[in-house]
Coordinates of N, CA and C in Angstrom, one line a residue:
X26 N 101.7 114.7 87.5 CA 100.9 114.5 86.3 C 101.1 113.0 85.8
X27 N 102.3 112.5 85.9 CA 102.5 111.1 85.5 C 101.6 110.1 86.3
X28 N 101.6 110.3 87.6 CA 100.7 109.4 88.4 C 99.3 109.6 88.0
X29 N 98.9 110.9 87.7 CA 97.5 111.2 87.3 C 97.1 110.4 86.1
X30 N 98.0 110.3 85.1 CA 97.8 109.5 83.9 C 97.6 108.1 84.2
X31 N 98.5 107.6 85.1 CA 98.4 106.2 85.5 C 97.1 105.9 86.2
X32 N 96.7 106.8 87.0 CA 95.4 106.7 87.8 C 94.2 106.6 86.8
X33 N 94.3 107.5 85.8 CA 93.2 107.5 84.8 C 93.2 106.2 84.0
X34 N 94.4 105.7 83.6 CA 94.4 104.4 82.9 C 93.9 103.3 83.8
X35 N 94.1 103.3 85.1 CA 93.6 102.3 86.0 C 92.1 102.4 86.1
X36 N 91.5 103.6 86.1 CA 90.1 103.7 86.1 C 89.4 103.1 84.9
X37 N 90.1 103.3 83.7 CA 89.5 102.8 82.5 C 89.6 101.3 82.4
X38 N 90.7 100.7 82.9 CA 90.8 99.3 82.8 C 89.9 98.6 83.8
X39 N 89.7 99.2 85.0 CA 88.7 98.7 86.0 C 87.3 98.8 85.4
X40 N 86.9 99.8 84.7 CA 85.6 99.9 84.1 C 85.4 98.8 83.1
X41 N 86.4 98.5 82.3 CA 86.3 97.4 81.4 C 86.2 96.1 82.1
X42 N 86.9 95.9 83.2 CA 86.8 94.6 83.9 C 85.4 94.4 84.5
X43 N 84.9 95.5 85.1 CA 83.5 95.4 85.7 C 82.5 95.1 84.6
X44 N 82.6 95.7 83.4 CA 81.7 95.5 82.4 C 81.6 94.0 82.0
X45 N 82.7 93.3 82.1 CA 82.8 91.9 81.7 C 82.8 91.0 82.9
X46 N 82.6 91.5 84.1 CA 82.5 90.7 85.3 C 83.8 90.0 85.6
X47 N 85.0 90.6 85.4 CA 86.3 90.0 85.7 C 86.9 90.7 86.9
X48 N 87.8 90.0 87.5 CA 88.6 90.6 88.6 C 90.0 90.1 88.4
X49 N 90.9 90.8 89.1 CA 92.3 90.4 89.0 C 93.0 90.4 90.4
X50 N 94.1 89.8 90.4 CA 94.9 89.8 91.7 C 96.3 90.2 91.4
X51 N 96.6 90.4 90.1 CA 98.0 90.8 89.7 C 97.9 91.9 88.6
X52 N 98.6 92.9 88.8 CA 98.7 94.0 87.8 C 100.1 94.3 87.5
X53 N 100.3 95.0 86.3 CA 101.6 95.4 85.9 C 101.5 96.8 85.3
X54 N 102.3 97.7 85.7 CA 102.3 99.0 85.1 C 103.7 99.4 84.6
X55 N 103.7 100.3 83.6 CA 105.0 100.7 83.0 C 105.1 102.2 83.0
X56 N 106.3 102.7 83.0 CA 106.7 104.1 82.8 C 107.7 104.1 81.7
X57 N 107.4 104.9 80.7 CA 108.3 105.0 79.5 C 108.9 106.4 79.5
X58 N 110.2 106.5 79.6 CA 110.9 107.8 79.6 C 111.4 108.1 78.2
X59 N 111.8 109.3 78.0 CA 112.3 109.8 76.7 C 113.8 109.5 76.5
X60 N 114.4 108.9 77.5 CA 115.9 108.5 77.4 C 116.0 107.3 76.5
X61 N 116.7 107.3 75.4 CA 116.9 106.1 74.5 C 117.7 105.1 75.3
X62 N 117.3 103.8 75.1 CA 117.9 102.7 75.8 C 118.1 101.6 74.8
X63 N 119.3 101.2 74.5 CA 119.6 100.2 73.5 C 119.0 98.9 73.8
X64 N 118.9 98.5 75.1 CA 118.3 97.2 75.5 C 116.8 97.2 75.3
X65 N 116.1 98.3 75.6 CA 114.7 98.3 75.6 C 114.1 98.8 74.2
X66 N 114.4 100.0 73.9 CA 113.9 100.6 72.7 C 114.7 101.8 72.3
X67 N 114.8 102.1 71.1 CA 115.5 103.3 70.6 C 114.7 104.5 70.9
X68 N 113.4 104.3 71.2 CA 112.5 105.5 71.4 C 112.3 105.9 72.9
X69 N 112.8 105.1 73.8 CA 112.7 105.4 75.2 C 112.9 104.2 76.1
X70 N 113.2 104.4 77.3 CA 113.5 103.4 78.3 C 112.1 103.0 78.9
X71 N 111.8 101.7 78.9 CA 110.5 101.3 79.5 C 110.9 100.5 80.8
X72 N 110.3 101.0 81.9 CA 110.4 100.3 83.2 C 109.0 99.7 83.5
X73 N 109.0 98.4 83.8 CA 107.7 97.7 84.1 C 107.8 97.2 85.5
X74 N 106.7 97.3 86.2 CA 106.6 96.9 87.6 C 105.4 96.0 87.9
X75 N 105.6 94.8 88.5 CA 104.4 93.9 88.8 C 104.0 94.1 90.2
X76 N 102.7 94.0 90.5 CA 102.2 94.2 91.8 C 101.2 93.0 92.0
X77 N 101.4 92.3 93.1 CA 100.4 91.3 93.5 C 99.5 91.9 94.6
X78 N 98.2 91.8 94.3 CA 97.2 92.3 95.3 C 96.9 91.3 96.3
X79 N 96.4 91.7 97.5 CA 96.1 90.7 98.5 C 94.8 89.9 98.3
X80 N 94.0 90.4 97.4 CA 92.7 89.7 97.1 C 92.3 90.1 95.6
X81 N 91.4 89.4 95.1 CA 90.8 89.7 93.7 C 90.0 90.9 93.8
X82 N 90.1 91.8 92.8 CA 89.3 93.0 92.8 C 89.2 93.6 91.4
X83 N 88.2 94.4 91.2 CA 88.1 95.2 90.0 C 87.7 96.7 90.5
X84 N 88.0 96.9 91.7 CA 87.7 98.3 92.3 C 89.0 99.2 92.0
X85 N 88.8 100.3 91.3 CA 89.9 101.1 91.0 C 90.6 101.7 92.3
X86 N 89.9 101.9 93.3 CA 90.5 102.5 94.6 C 91.5 101.5 95.1
X87 N 91.2 100.2 95.1 CA 92.2 99.2 95.6 C 93.4 99.2 94.7
X88 N 93.2 99.2 93.4 CA 94.4 99.1 92.5 C 95.2 100.4 92.5
X89 N 94.5 101.6 92.6 CA 95.3 102.8 92.6 C 96.1 102.9 93.9
X90 N 95.6 102.5 95.0 CA 96.3 102.5 96.3 C 97.6 101.6 96.2
X91 N 97.4 100.5 95.6 CA 98.6 99.6 95.4 C 99.6 100.2 94.5
X92 N 99.2 100.8 93.4 CA 100.1 101.4 92.4 C 100.8 102.6 93.0
X93 N 100.0 103.4 93.8 CA 100.6 104.6 94.4 C 101.8 104.3 95.3
X94 N 101.6 103.2 96.1 CA 102.7 102.9 97.1 C 103.9 102.4 96.3
X95 N 103.7 101.7 95.2 CA 104.8 101.2 94.4 C 105.4 102.3 93.6
X96 N 104.6 103.2 93.1 CA 105.0 104.3 92.2 C 106.0 105.3 92.9
X97 N 105.7 105.5 94.2 CA 106.5 106.5 95.0 C 107.9 105.9 95.1
X98 N 108.0 104.6 95.2 CA 109.4 104.0 95.3 C 110.2 104.0 94.0
X99 N 109.5 103.9 92.9 CA 110.1 103.7 91.6 C 110.2 104.9 90.7
X100 N 109.4 106.0 91.0 CA 109.4 107.2 90.2 C 110.7 108.0 90.4
X101 N 111.3 108.4 89.3 CA 112.5 109.2 89.3 C 112.2 110.5 88.7
X102 N 112.2 111.6 89.5 CA 111.8 112.9 89.0 C 112.8 113.5 88.0
X103 N 114.0 112.9 87.9 CA 115.0 113.4 87.0 C 114.7 112.9 85.5
X104 N 113.9 111.9 85.4 CA 113.6 111.4 84.0 C 112.5 112.2 83.5
X105 N 112.5 112.3 82.2 CA 111.4 113.0 81.4 C 110.5 111.9 80.9
X106 N 109.4 111.6 81.5 CA 108.5 110.5 81.1 C 107.6 110.9 80.0
X107 N 107.3 110.0 79.1 CA 106.4 110.4 78.0 C 105.1 109.5 77.9
X108 N 105.1 108.4 78.6 CA 103.8 107.6 78.6 C 103.8 106.6 79.8
X109 N 102.6 106.2 80.1 CA 102.4 105.2 81.2 C 101.3 104.2 80.7
X110 N 101.3 103.1 81.3 CA 100.3 102.1 81.0 C 100.1 101.1 82.1
X111 N 99.0 100.4 82.1 CA 98.7 99.4 83.1 C 98.1 98.2 82.4
X112 N 98.4 97.0 82.9 CA 97.9 95.8 82.4 C 97.4 95.0 83.6
X113 N 96.3 94.2 83.4 CA 95.8 93.3 84.4 C 96.2 91.9 84.0
X114 N 96.7 91.2 84.9 CA 97.2 89.8 84.6 C 96.3 88.8 85.4
X115 N 96.3 87.6 85.0 CA 95.5 86.5 85.7 C 94.1 86.9 85.9
X116 N 93.4 87.3 84.9 CA 92.0 87.7 85.0 C 91.1 86.4 85.4
X117 N 90.2 86.6 86.3 CA 89.3 85.5 86.7 C 87.9 86.1 86.6
X118 N 86.9 85.3 86.2 CA 85.5 85.7 86.2 C 85.1 85.7 87.6
X119 N 84.2 86.6 88.0 CA 83.8 86.8 89.4 C 83.2 85.5 89.9
X120 N 82.5 84.7 89.1 CA 81.9 83.5 89.6 C 82.9 82.4 89.9
X121 N 84.1 82.6 89.5 CA 85.2 81.5 89.7 C 86.2 82.0 90.7
X122 N 86.0 83.0 91.5 CA 87.0 83.5 92.5 C 87.2 82.4 93.6
X123 N 88.4 82.0 93.8 CA 88.7 81.1 94.9 C 88.5 81.8 96.3
X124 N 87.9 81.2 97.2 CA 87.7 81.8 98.5 C 88.9 81.5 99.4
X125 N 89.1 82.4 100.4 CA 90.3 82.2 101.3 C 89.8 81.7 102.6
X126 N 90.7 81.3 103.5 CA 90.4 80.7 104.8 C 89.8 81.7 105.7
X127 N 90.2 82.9 105.7 CA 89.8 83.9 106.7 C 88.7 84.8 106.2
X128 N 88.2 84.7 105.0 CA 87.1 85.4 104.5 C 87.4 86.8 104.0
X129 N 88.6 87.1 103.8 CA 89.0 88.5 103.3 C 88.4 88.7 102.0
X130 N 88.5 87.7 101.1 CA 87.9 87.9 99.8 C 86.4 88.1 99.8
X131 N 85.7 87.4 100.6 CA 84.3 87.6 100.8 C 83.9 89.0 101.2
X132 N 84.7 89.5 102.1 CA 84.5 90.9 102.6 C 84.7 91.9 101.4
X133 N 85.7 91.7 100.6 CA 85.9 92.6 99.5 C 84.9 92.5 98.4
X134 N 84.4 91.3 98.1 CA 83.3 91.1 97.1 C 82.0 91.8 97.6
X135 N 81.7 91.7 98.9 CA 80.5 92.3 99.4 C 80.6 93.8 99.5
X136 N 81.8 94.4 99.4 CA 82.0 95.8 99.5 C 82.0 96.5 98.1
X137 N 81.0 96.2 97.3 CA 81.0 96.7 95.9 C 80.0 97.8 95.7
X138 N 79.4 98.3 96.7 CA 78.4 99.4 96.6 C 79.0 100.6 95.9
X139 N 80.3 100.9 96.2 CA 81.0 102.0 95.6 C 81.1 101.8 94.0
X140 N 81.5 100.7 93.6 CA 81.7 100.5 92.2 C 80.4 100.4 91.5
X141 N 79.4 99.8 92.1 CA 78.1 99.7 91.4 C 77.5 101.1 91.3
X142 N 77.7 102.0 92.3 CA 77.2 103.4 92.2 C 78.0 104.1 91.1
X143 N 79.3 103.9 91.0 CA 80.1 104.5 89.9 C 79.5 104.0 88.5
X144 N 79.3 102.7 88.4 CA 78.8 102.2 87.1 C 77.4 102.8 86.8
X145 N 76.6 102.9 87.8 CA 75.2 103.5 87.6 C 75.3 104.9 87.1
X146 N 76.1 105.7 87.7 CA 76.3 107.1 87.3 C 76.9 107.3 85.9
X147 N 77.9 106.4 85.6 CA 78.4 106.5 84.3 C 77.5 106.0 83.2
X148 N 76.6 105.0 83.5 CA 75.6 104.5 82.6 C 74.6 105.6 82.3
X149 N 74.3 106.4 83.3 CA 73.2 107.4 83.2 C 73.7 108.7 82.6
X150 N 74.9 109.1 83.0 CA 75.4 110.5 82.5 C 76.6 110.4 81.6
X151 N 77.2 109.3 81.4 CA 78.3 109.2 80.5 C 79.6 108.8 81.2
X152 N 80.6 108.5 80.4 CA 81.9 108.1 81.0 C 82.6 109.3 81.6
X153 N 83.3 109.0 82.7 CA 84.1 109.9 83.4 C 83.3 111.1 84.0
X154 N 82.1 110.8 84.3 CA 81.3 111.9 85.0 C 81.7 111.9 86.5
X155 N 82.2 110.8 87.0 CA 82.8 110.7 88.3 C 84.1 110.1 88.2
X156 N 85.2 110.7 88.8 CA 86.5 110.1 88.7 C 87.2 110.4 90.0
X157 N 88.4 109.8 90.2 CA 89.2 109.9 91.4 C 90.0 111.2 91.3
X158 N 90.2 111.8 92.5 CA 91.0 113.1 92.5 C 92.4 112.8 92.0
X159 N 92.9 111.6 92.1 CA 94.3 111.4 91.6 C 94.3 111.4 90.0
X160 N 93.2 111.4 89.4 CA 93.1 111.5 87.9 C 92.8 112.9 87.4
X161 N 92.6 113.8 88.3 CA 92.1 115.1 88.0 C 93.0 115.9 87.1
X162 N 94.3 115.9 87.3 CA 95.3 116.6 86.4 C 95.2 116.1 85.0
X163 N 95.2 114.8 84.8 CA 95.1 114.2 83.5 C 93.8 114.5 82.8
X164 N 92.7 114.4 83.5 CA 91.4 114.7 82.8 C 91.3 116.1 82.5
X165 N 91.7 117.0 83.4 CA 91.6 118.5 83.1 C 92.5 118.8 81.8
X166 N 93.7 118.2 81.8 CA 94.6 118.5 80.6 C 93.9 118.0 79.3
X167 N 93.3 116.9 79.4 CA 92.7 116.3 78.2 C 91.5 117.1 77.8
X168 N 90.7 117.6 78.7 CA 89.5 118.5 78.4 C 90.0 119.8 77.8
X169 N 91.1 120.3 78.3 CA 91.7 121.5 77.7 C 92.1 121.3 76.3
X170 N 92.8 120.2 76.0 CA 93.2 119.9 74.7 C 92.0 119.7 73.7
X171 N 91.0 119.1 74.2 CA 89.8 118.9 73.4 C 89.1 120.2 73.0
X172 N 89.1 121.1 74.0 CA 88.5 122.5 73.8 C 89.3 123.2 72.7
X173 N 90.6 123.1 72.8 CA 91.5 123.8 71.9 C 91.3 123.2 70.5
X174 N 91.3 121.9 70.4 CA 91.1 121.2 69.1 C 89.7 121.6 68.5
X175 N 88.7 121.8 69.3 CA 87.4 122.2 68.8 C 87.4 123.6 68.2
X176 N 88.3 124.4 68.5 CA 88.4 125.8 67.9 C 88.7 125.7 66.4
X177 N 88.7 126.8 65.8 CA 88.9 126.8 64.3 C 90.3 126.5 64.0
X178 N 91.3 127.0 64.8 CA 92.7 126.8 64.5 C 93.5 126.1 65.6
X179 N 93.2 124.8 65.8 CA 93.8 124.2 67.0 C 95.3 124.1 67.0
X180 N 96.0 124.1 65.8 CA 97.4 123.8 65.7 C 98.2 125.0 66.0
X181 N 97.6 126.2 66.2 CA 98.4 127.4 66.6 C 98.8 127.3 68.0
X182 N 98.2 126.4 68.8 CA 98.5 126.3 70.2 C 99.6 125.3 70.6
X183 N 100.2 124.7 69.6 CA 101.3 123.8 69.9 C 100.9 122.4 70.2
X184 N 99.7 122.0 70.0 CA 99.3 120.7 70.2 C 99.8 119.8 69.1
X185 N 100.1 118.5 69.4 CA 100.5 117.6 68.4 C 99.4 117.3 67.4
X186 N 99.8 117.1 66.2 CA 98.9 116.8 65.1 C 98.3 115.4 65.4
X187 N 97.0 115.2 65.2 CA 96.4 113.9 65.4 C 96.8 112.9 64.3
X188 N 96.9 111.7 64.5 CA 97.2 110.7 63.5 C 96.0 110.5 62.6
X189 N 96.2 110.7 61.4 CA 95.1 110.6 60.4 C 95.2 109.4 59.5
X190 N 96.1 108.5 59.7 CA 96.2 107.3 58.9 C 97.3 107.5 57.9
X191 N 97.4 106.4 57.0 CA 98.4 106.4 56.0 C 97.7 106.4 54.6
X192 N 98.3 107.1 53.7 CA 97.7 107.1 52.3 C 98.8 106.5 51.4
X193 N 98.3 105.5 50.6 CA 99.2 104.8 49.8 C 98.9 105.1 48.3

């Protein structure tokens, strides 16, 4: 489930990058556990991991594959994780991508039929109409929570109260 949340976050950030025509070659993701840590935070221990990609991309499949390989090495099933997140670093506009000597970057840029089909379907039918199987657990859980919240008495099912703001 933790990796599923991370995969969903990756899809969202890649959608945002494609909307603005940006690509990245470096990402960072974090895992936050419920174990208090005096050095990081009294609310939980945060572990952050940086990943350098072999080429510039905004394709979620490329980033999810890189994150998955790193996640398997760093995930500790003994910890009780409570959140994940991903950041893209060193963003570059697609028109400013430096080319490489062997043309690997040109091959990756030309292979964007998948992402353009994704964007077309999401533009026509709405967000998350198509998603990766690795995000399935996260999306199904969120849909279930939305259905419970839509009922007349959502708080009987043990869901957390939504943040409604502060009154002064």
